[in-house]
Short mmCIF file of the N, C-alpha and C atoms (twelve columns), coordinates in Angstrom:
data_MODEL
# 
_entry.id   MODEL 
# 
loop_
_atom_site.group_PDB 
_atom_site.id 
_atom_site.type_symbol 
_atom_site.label_atom_id 
_atom_site.label_alt_id 
_atom_site.label_comp_id 
_atom_site.label_asym_id 
_atom_site.label_seq_id 
_atom_site.Cartn_x 
_atom_site.Cartn_y 
_atom_site.Cartn_z 
_atom_site.pdbx_PDB_model_num 
ATOM 1   N N  . MET A 1   -0.650  -6.092  13.297  1 
ATOM 2   C CA . MET A 1   -0.925  -5.115  12.205  1 
ATOM 3   C C  . MET A 1   0.308   -4.945  11.408  1 
ATOM 4   N N  . PHE A 2   1.404   -4.730  11.983  1 
ATOM 5   C CA . PHE A 2   2.771   -4.416  11.191  1 
ATOM 6   C C  . PHE A 2   3.286   -5.565  10.578  1 
ATOM 7   N N  . LYS A 3   2.842   -6.964  11.130  1 
ATOM 8   C CA . LYS A 3   3.332   -7.964  10.399  1 
ATOM 9   C C  . LYS A 3   2.572   -8.112  9.019   1 
ATOM 10  N N  . VAL A 4   1.326   -7.668  8.919   1 
ATOM 11  C CA . VAL A 4   0.592   -7.596  7.541   1 
ATOM 12  C C  . VAL A 4   1.327   -6.618  6.664   1 
ATOM 13  N N  . VAL A 5   1.715   -5.476  7.184   1 
ATOM 14  C CA . VAL A 5   2.371   -4.522  6.221   1 
ATOM 15  C C  . VAL A 5   3.778   -5.064  5.885   1 
ATOM 16  N N  . ALA A 6   4.510   -5.791  6.720   1 
ATOM 17  C CA . ALA A 6   5.745   -6.332  6.353   1 
ATOM 18  C C  . ALA A 6   5.582   -7.515  5.248   1 
ATOM 19  N N  . LEU A 7   4.555   -8.254  5.471   1 
ATOM 20  C CA . LEU A 7   4.297   -9.257  4.349   1 
ATOM 21  C C  . LEU A 7   3.917   -8.514  3.023   1 
ATOM 22  N N  . GLN A 8   3.030   -7.488  3.038   1 
ATOM 23  C CA . GLN A 8   2.815   -6.830  1.915   1 
ATOM 24  C C  . GLN A 8   4.064   -6.149  1.324   1 
ATOM 25  N N  . PHE A 9   5.010   -5.626  2.125   1 
ATOM 26  C CA . PHE A 9   6.210   -5.098  1.551   1 
ATOM 27  C C  . PHE A 9   7.137   -6.249  0.919   1 
ATOM 28  N N  . THR A 10  7.141   -7.398  1.612   1 
ATOM 29  C CA . THR A 10  7.921   -8.658  0.979   1 
ATOM 30  C C  . THR A 10  7.282   -9.016  -0.313  1 
ATOM 31  N N  . ILE A 11  6.026   -9.041  -0.346  1 
ATOM 32  C CA . ILE A 11  5.378   -9.459  -1.682  1 
ATOM 33  C C  . ILE A 11  5.732   -8.507  -2.791  1 
ATOM 34  N N  . ALA A 12  5.543   -7.195  -2.487  1 
ATOM 35  C CA . ALA A 12  5.837   -6.205  -3.388  1 
ATOM 36  C C  . ALA A 12  7.271   -6.154  -3.863  1 
ATOM 37  N N  . VAL A 13  8.140   -6.494  -3.057  1 
ATOM 38  C CA . VAL A 13  9.566   -6.602  -3.406  1 
ATOM 39  C C  . VAL A 13  9.791   -7.737  -4.461  1 
ATOM 40  N N  . PHE A 14  9.299   -8.868  -4.123  1 
ATOM 41  C CA . PHE A 14  9.535   -9.876  -4.947  1 
ATOM 42  C C  . PHE A 14  8.754   -9.840  -6.340  1 
ATOM 43  N N  . PHE A 15  7.590   -9.209  -6.183  1 
ATOM 44  C CA . PHE A 15  6.821   -8.873  -7.544  1 
ATOM 45  C C  . PHE A 15  7.778   -7.911  -8.337  1 
ATOM 46  N N  . SER A 16  8.096   -6.828  -7.951  1 
ATOM 47  C CA . SER A 16  8.913   -5.935  -8.637  1 
ATOM 48  C C  . SER A 16  10.334  -6.566  -9.132  1 
ATOM 49  N N  . ALA A 17  10.970  -7.234  -8.250  1 
ATOM 50  C CA . ALA A 17  12.114  -7.970  -8.727  1 
ATOM 51  C C  . ALA A 17  11.945  -8.964  -9.802  1 
ATOM 52  N N  . ALA A 18  10.739  -9.661  -9.801  1 
ATOM 53  C CA . ALA A 18  10.507  -10.669 -10.866 1 
ATOM 54  C C  . ALA A 18  10.187  -9.819  -12.160 1 
ATOM 55  N N  . THR A 19  9.433   -8.832  -12.009 1 
ATOM 56  C CA . THR A 19  9.160   -7.932  -13.117 1 
ATOM 57  C C  . THR A 19  10.383  -7.339  -13.862 1 
ATOM 58  N N  . GLY A 20  11.262  -6.890  -12.984 1 
ATOM 59  C CA . GLY A 20  12.524  -6.403  -13.607 1 
ATOM 60  C C  . GLY A 20  13.371  -7.470  -14.170 1 
ATOM 61  N N  . PHE A 21  13.239  -8.583  -13.588 1 
ATOM 62  C CA . PHE A 21  14.212  -9.742  -14.173 1 
ATOM 63  C C  . PHE A 21  13.516  -10.268 -15.349 1 
ATOM 64  N N  . PHE A 22  12.409  -10.607 -15.407 1 
ATOM 65  C CA . PHE A 22  11.739  -11.188 -16.625 1 
ATOM 66  C C  . PHE A 22  11.334  -10.099 -17.753 1 
ATOM 67  N N  . GLY A 23  11.129  -8.879  -17.224 1 
ATOM 68  C CA . GLY A 23  10.752  -7.759  -18.174 1 
ATOM 69  C C  . GLY A 23  11.971  -6.842  -18.399 1 
ATOM 70  N N  . SER A 24  11.667  -5.598  -18.229 1 
ATOM 71  C CA . SER A 24  12.570  -4.500  -18.373 1 
ATOM 72  C C  . SER A 24  12.762  -3.974  -16.925 1 
ATOM 73  N N  . HIS A 25  13.954  -3.217  -16.768 1 
ATOM 74  C CA . HIS A 25  14.290  -2.651  -15.607 1 
ATOM 75  C C  . HIS A 25  13.237  -1.556  -15.265 1 
ATOM 76  N N  . ALA A 26  12.837  -0.819  -16.284 1 
ATOM 77  C CA . ALA A 26  11.908  0.226   -16.159 1 
ATOM 78  C C  . ALA A 26  10.501  -0.246  -15.665 1 
ATOM 79  N N  . ASN A 27  10.120  -1.369  -16.188 1 
ATOM 80  C CA . ASN A 27  8.839   -2.145  -15.666 1 
ATOM 81  C C  . ASN A 27  9.013   -2.573  -14.184 1 
ATOM 82  N N  . GLY A 28  10.243  -3.088  -13.825 1 
ATOM 83  C CA . GLY A 28  10.464  -3.444  -12.545 1 
ATOM 84  C C  . GLY A 28  10.470  -2.213  -11.465 1 
ATOM 85  N N  . TRP A 29  11.041  -1.186  -11.961 1 
ATOM 86  C CA . TRP A 29  10.939  0.035   -11.123 1 
ATOM 87  C C  . TRP A 29  9.551   0.642   -10.942 1 
ATOM 88  N N  . SER A 30  8.828   0.554   -11.960 1 
ATOM 89  C CA . SER A 30  7.483   1.061   -11.993 1 
ATOM 90  C C  . SER A 30  6.599   0.225   -11.001 1 
ATOM 91  N N  . ALA A 31  6.830   -1.294  -11.086 1 
ATOM 92  C CA . ALA A 31  6.077   -2.014  -10.126 1 
ATOM 93  C C  . ALA A 31  6.524   -1.704  -8.687  1 
ATOM 94  N N  . ALA A 32  7.783   -1.565  -8.525  1 
ATOM 95  C CA . ALA A 32  8.300   -1.089  -7.216  1 
ATOM 96  C C  . ALA A 32  7.683   0.089   -6.587  1 
ATOM 97  N N  . ILE A 33  7.578   1.072   -7.436  1 
ATOM 98  C CA . ILE A 33  6.903   2.304   -6.975  1 
ATOM 99  C C  . ILE A 33  5.418   2.106   -6.751  1 
ATOM 100 N N  . GLY A 34  4.762   1.375   -7.478  1 
ATOM 101 C CA . GLY A 34  3.335   1.006   -7.256  1 
ATOM 102 C C  . GLY A 34  3.188   0.315   -5.946  1 
ATOM 103 N N  . GLY A 35  4.158   -0.719  -5.720  1 
ATOM 104 C CA . GLY A 35  4.077   -1.365  -4.530  1 
ATOM 105 C C  . GLY A 35  4.302   -0.634  -3.159  1 
ATOM 106 N N  . ALA A 36  5.246   0.362   -3.396  1 
ATOM 107 C CA . ALA A 36  5.739   1.281   -2.356  1 
ATOM 108 C C  . ALA A 36  4.511   2.194   -1.972  1 
ATOM 109 N N  . ILE A 37  3.746   2.693   -3.049  1 
ATOM 110 C CA . ILE A 37  2.599   3.385   -2.713  1 
ATOM 111 C C  . ILE A 37  1.644   2.616   -1.746  1 
ATOM 112 N N  . ALA A 38  1.400   1.325   -2.144  1 
ATOM 113 C CA . ALA A 38  0.492   0.618   -1.371  1 
ATOM 114 C C  . ALA A 38  1.040   0.354   0.033   1 
ATOM 115 N N  . VAL A 39  2.187   0.037   0.177   1 
ATOM 116 C CA . VAL A 39  2.803   -0.304  1.421   1 
ATOM 117 C C  . VAL A 39  2.832   1.165   2.340   1 
ATOM 118 N N  . ILE A 40  3.212   2.159   1.793   1 
ATOM 119 C CA . ILE A 40  3.101   3.459   2.607   1 
ATOM 120 C C  . ILE A 40  1.745   3.697   3.048   1 
ATOM 121 N N  . GLY A 41  0.678   3.592   2.282   1 
ATOM 122 C CA . GLY A 41  -0.751  3.751   2.698   1 
ATOM 123 C C  . GLY A 41  -0.954  2.847   3.781   1 
ATOM 124 N N  . SER A 42  -0.725  1.623   3.699   1 
ATOM 125 C CA . SER A 42  -1.064  0.634   4.651   1 
ATOM 126 C C  . SER A 42  -0.247  0.915   6.087   1 
ATOM 127 N N  . LEU A 43  0.981   1.393   5.867   1 
ATOM 128 C CA . LEU A 43  1.729   1.666   7.156   1 
ATOM 129 C C  . LEU A 43  1.126   2.776   7.873   1 
ATOM 130 N N  . VAL A 44  0.775   3.873   7.071   1 
ATOM 131 C CA . VAL A 44  0.080   5.108   7.700   1 
ATOM 132 C C  . VAL A 44  -1.130  4.719   8.367   1 
ATOM 133 N N  . TYR A 45  -2.017  3.872   7.713   1 
ATOM 134 C CA . TYR A 45  -3.151  3.347   8.384   1 
ATOM 135 C C  . TYR A 45  -2.870  2.528   9.705   1 
ATOM 136 N N  . ALA A 46  -1.827  1.694   9.645   1 
ATOM 137 C CA . ALA A 46  -1.653  1.001   10.902  1 
ATOM 138 C C  . ALA A 46  -1.062  1.775   12.077  1 
ATOM 139 N N  . ILE A 47  -0.416  2.987   11.612  1 
ATOM 140 C CA . ILE A 47  0.285   3.817   12.632  1 
ATOM 141 C C  . ILE A 47  -1.052  4.506   13.386  1 
ATOM 142 N N  . ILE A 48  -1.908  5.008   12.391  1 
ATOM 143 C CA . ILE A 48  -3.100  5.787   13.079  1 
ATOM 144 C C  . ILE A 48  -3.937  4.838   13.930  1 
ATOM 145 N N  . VAL A 49  -4.090  3.685   13.395  1 
ATOM 146 C CA . VAL A 49  -5.109  2.776   14.104  1 
ATOM 147 C C  . VAL A 49  -4.565  2.098   15.316  1 
ATOM 148 N N  . MET A 50  -3.235  2.185   15.494  1 
ATOM 149 C CA . MET A 50  -2.529  1.377   16.702  1 
ATOM 150 C C  . MET A 50  -2.759  2.076   17.992  1 
ATOM 151 N N  . ARG A 51  -3.348  3.486   17.967  1 
ATOM 152 C CA . ARG A 51  -3.695  4.044   19.142  1 
ATOM 153 C C  . ARG A 51  -4.979  3.690   19.643  1 
ATOM 154 N N  . GLY A 52  -5.140  2.391   19.947  1 
ATOM 155 C CA . GLY A 52  -6.376  1.807   20.361  1 
ATOM 156 C C  . GLY A 52  -7.220  2.332   21.363  1 
ATOM 157 N N  . THR A 53  -8.489  2.054   21.343  1 
ATOM 158 C CA . THR A 53  -9.515  2.564   22.484  1 
ATOM 159 C C  . THR A 53  -10.508 1.416   22.798  1 
ATOM 160 N N  . ASN A 54  -11.193 1.590   23.814  1 
ATOM 161 C CA . ASN A 54  -12.219 0.770   24.156  1 
ATOM 162 C C  . ASN A 54  -13.557 1.179   23.759  1 
ATOM 163 N N  . ASP A 55  -13.603 2.473   23.437  1 
ATOM 164 C CA . ASP A 55  -14.922 3.163   23.066  1 
ATOM 165 C C  . ASP A 55  -15.198 2.724   21.556  1 
ATOM 166 N N  . ALA A 56  -16.325 2.100   21.256  1 
ATOM 167 C CA . ALA A 56  -16.686 1.683   20.018  1 
ATOM 168 C C  . ALA A 56  -16.854 2.907   19.027  1 
ATOM 169 N N  . LYS A 57  -17.451 3.971   19.450  1 
ATOM 170 C CA . LYS A 57  -17.582 5.231   18.506  1 
ATOM 171 C C  . LYS A 57  -16.177 5.833   18.178  1 
ATOM 172 N N  . GLN A 58  -15.405 5.719   19.218  1 
ATOM 173 C CA . GLN A 58  -14.048 6.306   18.918  1 
ATOM 174 C C  . GLN A 58  -13.173 5.531   18.054  1 
ATOM 175 N N  . ALA A 59  -13.384 4.214   18.177  1 
ATOM 176 C CA . ALA A 59  -12.646 3.247   17.336  1 
ATOM 177 C C  . ALA A 59  -13.273 3.354   15.934  1 
ATOM 178 N N  . PHE A 60  -14.405 3.539   15.768  1 
ATOM 179 C CA . PHE A 60  -15.025 3.710   14.413  1 
ATOM 180 C C  . PHE A 60  -14.446 4.968   13.737  1 
ATOM 181 N N  . ARG A 61  -14.440 6.003   14.505  1 
ATOM 182 C CA . ARG A 61  -14.061 7.311   13.886  1 
ATOM 183 C C  . ARG A 61  -12.473 7.095   13.653  1 
ATOM 184 N N  . THR A 62  -11.691 6.615   14.519  1 
ATOM 185 C CA . THR A 62  -10.315 6.270   14.135  1 
ATOM 186 C C  . THR A 62  -10.034 5.618   12.866  1 
ATOM 187 N N  . HIS A 63  -10.862 4.386   12.759  1 
ATOM 188 C CA . HIS A 63  -10.554 3.745   11.455  1 
ATOM 189 C C  . HIS A 63  -11.026 4.415   10.379  1 
ATOM 190 N N  . PHE A 64  -12.235 5.193   10.369  1 
ATOM 191 C CA . PHE A 64  -12.561 6.039   9.300   1 
ATOM 192 C C  . PHE A 64  -11.554 7.035   8.944   1 
ATOM 193 N N  . ARG A 65  -10.993 7.759   9.901   1 
ATOM 194 C CA . ARG A 65  -9.979  8.744   9.732   1 
ATOM 195 C C  . ARG A 65  -8.763  8.090   9.065   1 
ATOM 196 N N  . ALA A 66  -8.423  7.006   9.558   1 
ATOM 197 C CA . ALA A 66  -7.295  6.377   8.989   1 
ATOM 198 C C  . ALA A 66  -7.380  5.874   7.580   1 
ATOM 199 N N  . GLU A 67  -8.625  5.438   7.288   1 
ATOM 200 C CA . GLU A 67  -8.808  5.097   5.781   1 
ATOM 201 C C  . GLU A 67  -8.872  6.380   4.868   1 
ATOM 202 N N  . MET A 68  -9.506  7.454   5.380   1 
ATOM 203 C CA . MET A 68  -9.440  8.724   4.643   1 
ATOM 204 C C  . MET A 68  -8.079  9.239   4.294   1 
ATOM 205 N N  . VAL A 69  -7.230  9.092   5.475   1 
ATOM 206 C CA . VAL A 69  -5.828  9.535   5.299   1 
ATOM 207 C C  . VAL A 69  -5.136  8.703   4.232   1 
ATOM 208 N N  . LYS A 70  -5.393  7.356   4.319   1 
ATOM 209 C CA . LYS A 70  -4.661  6.347   3.561   1 
ATOM 210 C C  . LYS A 70  -5.141  6.720   2.029   1 
ATOM 211 N N  . VAL A 71  -6.470  6.925   1.685   1 
ATOM 212 C CA . VAL A 71  -6.855  7.294   0.436   1 
ATOM 213 C C  . VAL A 71  -6.202  8.539   -0.169  1 
ATOM 214 N N  . LEU A 72  -6.092  9.509   0.687   1 
ATOM 215 C CA . LEU A 72  -5.570  10.776  0.398   1 
ATOM 216 C C  . LEU A 72  -4.089  10.573  -0.039  1 
ATOM 217 N N  . ILE A 73  -3.427  9.938   0.827   1 
ATOM 218 C CA . ILE A 73  -1.929  9.549   0.609   1 
ATOM 219 C C  . ILE A 73  -1.592  8.918   -0.563  1 
ATOM 220 N N  . THR A 74  -2.464  7.833   -0.875  1 
ATOM 221 C CA . THR A 74  -2.375  7.022   -1.999  1 
ATOM 222 C C  . THR A 74  -2.731  7.972   -3.285  1 
ATOM 223 N N  . ALA A 75  -3.632  8.757   -3.363  1 
ATOM 224 C CA . ALA A 75  -3.905  9.558   -4.425  1 
ATOM 225 C C  . ALA A 75  -2.742  10.571  -4.589  1 
ATOM 226 N N  . VAL A 76  -2.118  11.169  -3.548  1 
ATOM 227 C CA . VAL A 76  -1.065  12.076  -3.678  1 
ATOM 228 C C  . VAL A 76  0.186   11.459  -4.357  1 
ATOM 229 N N  . LEU A 77  0.429   10.154  -3.771  1 
ATOM 230 C CA . LEU A 77  1.668   9.428   -4.245  1 
ATOM 231 C C  . LEU A 77  1.456   8.943   -5.594  1 
ATOM 232 N N  . PHE A 78  0.407   8.600   -5.928  1 
ATOM 233 C CA . PHE A 78  0.012   8.293   -7.475  1 
ATOM 234 C C  . PHE A 78  0.189   9.385   -8.381  1 
ATOM 235 N N  . ALA A 79  -0.356  10.481  -8.069  1 
ATOM 236 C CA . ALA A 79  -0.055  11.600  -8.883  1 
ATOM 237 C C  . ALA A 79  1.346   12.101  -8.942  1 
ATOM 238 N N  . SER A 80  2.027   12.065  -7.776  1 
ATOM 239 C CA . SER A 80  3.376   12.540  -7.674  1 
ATOM 240 C C  . SER A 80  4.256   11.577  -8.634  1 
ATOM 241 N N  . ALA A 81  3.923   10.147  -8.434  1 
ATOM 242 C CA . ALA A 81  4.686   9.324   -9.218  1 
ATOM 243 C C  . ALA A 81  4.467   9.406   -10.734 1 
ATOM 244 N N  . LEU A 82  3.403   9.616   -11.087 1 
ATOM 245 C CA . LEU A 82  3.136   10.085  -12.667 1 
ATOM 246 C C  . LEU A 82  3.709   11.202  -13.038 1 
ATOM 247 N N  . VAL A 83  3.731   12.160  -12.187 1 
ATOM 248 C CA . VAL A 83  4.295   13.526  -12.644 1 
ATOM 249 C C  . VAL A 83  5.823   13.475  -12.596 1 
ATOM 250 N N  . LEU A 84  6.469   12.954  -11.528 1 
ATOM 251 C CA . LEU A 84  7.895   12.942  -11.232 1 
ATOM 252 C C  . LEU A 84  8.687   11.844  -11.973 1 
ATOM 253 N N  . PHE A 85  7.962   10.795  -12.357 1 
ATOM 254 C CA . PHE A 85  8.628   9.647   -12.912 1 
ATOM 255 C C  . PHE A 85  8.013   9.466   -14.304 1 
ATOM 256 N N  . SER A 86  8.112   10.435  -15.228 1 
ATOM 257 C CA . SER A 86  7.326   10.299  -16.401 1 
ATOM 258 C C  . SER A 86  7.828   9.088   -17.317 1 
ATOM 259 N N  . SER A 87  8.770   8.521   -17.010 1 
ATOM 260 C CA . SER A 87  9.286   7.158   -17.727 1 
ATOM 261 C C  . SER A 87  8.671   5.988   -17.247 1 
ATOM 262 N N  . ALA A 88  7.983   6.071   -16.023 1 
ATOM 263 C CA . ALA A 88  7.330   4.949   -15.294 1 
ATOM 264 C C  . ALA A 88  6.215   4.465   -16.295 1 
ATOM 265 N N  . ALA A 89  6.217   2.968   -16.394 1 
ATOM 266 C CA . ALA A 89  5.237   2.401   -17.132 1 
ATOM 267 C C  . ALA A 89  3.980   2.264   -16.305 1 
ATOM 268 N N  . THR A 90  2.885   2.923   -16.831 1 
ATOM 269 C CA . THR A 90  1.754   3.166   -15.872 1 
ATOM 270 C C  . THR A 90  1.039   1.743   -15.515 1 
ATOM 271 N N  . VAL A 91  1.072   0.916   -16.544 1 
ATOM 272 C CA . VAL A 91  0.508   -0.390  -16.338 1 
ATOM 273 C C  . VAL A 91  1.145   -1.153  -15.168 1 
ATOM 274 N N  . TRP A 92  2.377   -1.140  -15.228 1 
ATOM 275 C CA . TRP A 92  3.179   -1.881  -14.248 1 
ATOM 276 C C  . TRP A 92  3.214   -1.254  -12.807 1 
ATOM 277 N N  . LEU A 93  3.016   0.086   -12.769 1 
ATOM 278 C CA . LEU A 93  2.747   0.888   -11.643 1 
ATOM 279 C C  . LEU A 93  1.411   0.479   -11.011 1 
ATOM 280 N N  . ILE A 94  0.460   0.483   -11.751 1 
ATOM 281 C CA . ILE A 94  -0.968  0.034   -11.280 1 
ATOM 282 C C  . ILE A 94  -0.785  -1.363  -10.879 1 
ATOM 283 N N  . LEU A 95  -0.121  -2.391  -11.676 1 
ATOM 284 C CA . LEU A 95  -0.110  -3.781  -11.239 1 
ATOM 285 C C  . LEU A 95  0.800   -4.020  -9.888  1 
ATOM 286 N N  . GLY A 96  1.831   -3.099  -9.842  1 
ATOM 287 C CA . GLY A 96  2.497   -3.394  -8.505  1 
ATOM 288 C C  . GLY A 96  1.644   -2.814  -7.270  1 
ATOM 289 N N  . PHE A 97  0.931   -1.832  -7.421  1 
ATOM 290 C CA . PHE A 97  -0.044  -1.453  -6.514  1 
ATOM 291 C C  . PHE A 97  -0.988  -2.452  -6.218  1 
ATOM 292 N N  . ALA A 98  -1.568  -3.110  -7.171  1 
ATOM 293 C CA . ALA A 98  -2.578  -4.156  -7.125  1 
ATOM 294 C C  . ALA A 98  -1.994  -5.353  -6.430  1 
ATOM 295 N N  . VAL A 99  -1.018  -5.750  -6.870  1 
ATOM 296 C CA . VAL A 99  -0.398  -6.928  -6.070  1 
ATOM 297 C C  . VAL A 99  -0.213  -6.688  -4.670  1 
ATOM 298 N N  . ALA A 100 0.369   -5.565  -4.311  1 
ATOM 299 C CA . ALA A 100 0.636   -5.312  -2.948  1 
ATOM 300 C C  . ALA A 100 -0.565  -5.067  -2.208  1 
ATOM 301 N N  . THR A 101 -1.618  -4.494  -2.748  1 
ATOM 302 C CA . THR A 101 -3.000  -4.389  -2.091  1 
ATOM 303 C C  . THR A 101 -3.602  -5.801  -2.043  1 
ATOM 304 N N  . LEU A 102 -3.579  -6.576  -2.995  1 
ATOM 305 C CA . LEU A 102 -4.213  -7.848  -2.678  1 
ATOM 306 C C  . LEU A 102 -3.359  -8.702  -1.597  1 
ATOM 307 N N  . ALA A 103 -2.099  -8.598  -1.524  1 
ATOM 308 C CA . ALA A 103 -1.329  -9.152  -0.581  1 
ATOM 309 C C  . ALA A 103 -1.782  -8.742  0.888   1 
ATOM 310 N N  . TYR A 104 -2.236  -7.556  0.930   1 
ATOM 311 C CA . TYR A 104 -2.659  -6.833  2.195   1 
ATOM 312 C C  . TYR A 104 -4.049  -7.660  2.571   1 
ATOM 313 N N  . TRP A 105 -4.936  -7.666  1.613   1 
ATOM 314 C CA . TRP A 105 -6.197  -8.260  1.806   1 
ATOM 315 C C  . TRP A 105 -6.207  -9.713  2.227   1 
ATOM 316 N N  . PHE A 106 -5.321  -10.469 1.520   1 
ATOM 317 C CA . PHE A 106 -5.206  -11.865 1.727   1 
ATOM 318 C C  . PHE A 106 -4.534  -12.250 3.179   1 
ATOM 319 N N  . ALA A 107 -3.592  -11.226 3.531   1 
ATOM 320 C CA . ALA A 107 -2.918  -11.457 4.826   1 
ATOM 321 C C  . ALA A 107 -3.822  -11.136 5.847   1 
ATOM 322 N N  . LEU A 108 -4.817  -10.173 5.727   1 
ATOM 323 C CA . LEU A 108 -5.690  -9.982  6.743   1 
ATOM 324 C C  . LEU A 108 -6.582  -11.144 6.954   1 
ATOM 325 N N  . LEU A 109 -7.057  -11.955 5.905   1 
ATOM 326 C CA . LEU A 109 -7.708  -13.100 5.955   1 
ATOM 327 C C  . LEU A 109 -7.022  -14.245 6.760   1 
ATOM 328 N N  . ALA A 110 -5.745  -14.314 6.637   1 
ATOM 329 C CA . ALA A 110 -5.041  -15.281 7.327   1 
ATOM 330 C C  . ALA A 110 -4.816  -15.021 8.681   1 
ATOM 331 N N  . VAL A 111 -4.899  -13.690 9.175   1 
ATOM 332 C CA . VAL A 111 -4.545  -13.466 10.575  1 
ATOM 333 C C  . VAL A 111 -5.707  -13.511 11.399  1 
# 
């Protein structure tokens, strides 16, 4: 599970670096913040879920709880980023998040 998060982090770093190189530094930092939001949410999910169990009901509850925590953390981080970094380019922030999230989904398909 942590390999998937590491791959997601790597793709987010490369995307934000490319955005900063070919665009502006502000766009690159915005993409990096969006990618970081996605990576932090996935990392928290992985940490919660790694306490595995053999009971199906408990496993379902654990995954559900982990997903709800991930959604809450993602919402709080997005709100914080938009408030604290008023110079952030919103489109690049969302694109950074989307690229990192897509990397997570495609990595899960490969695993």
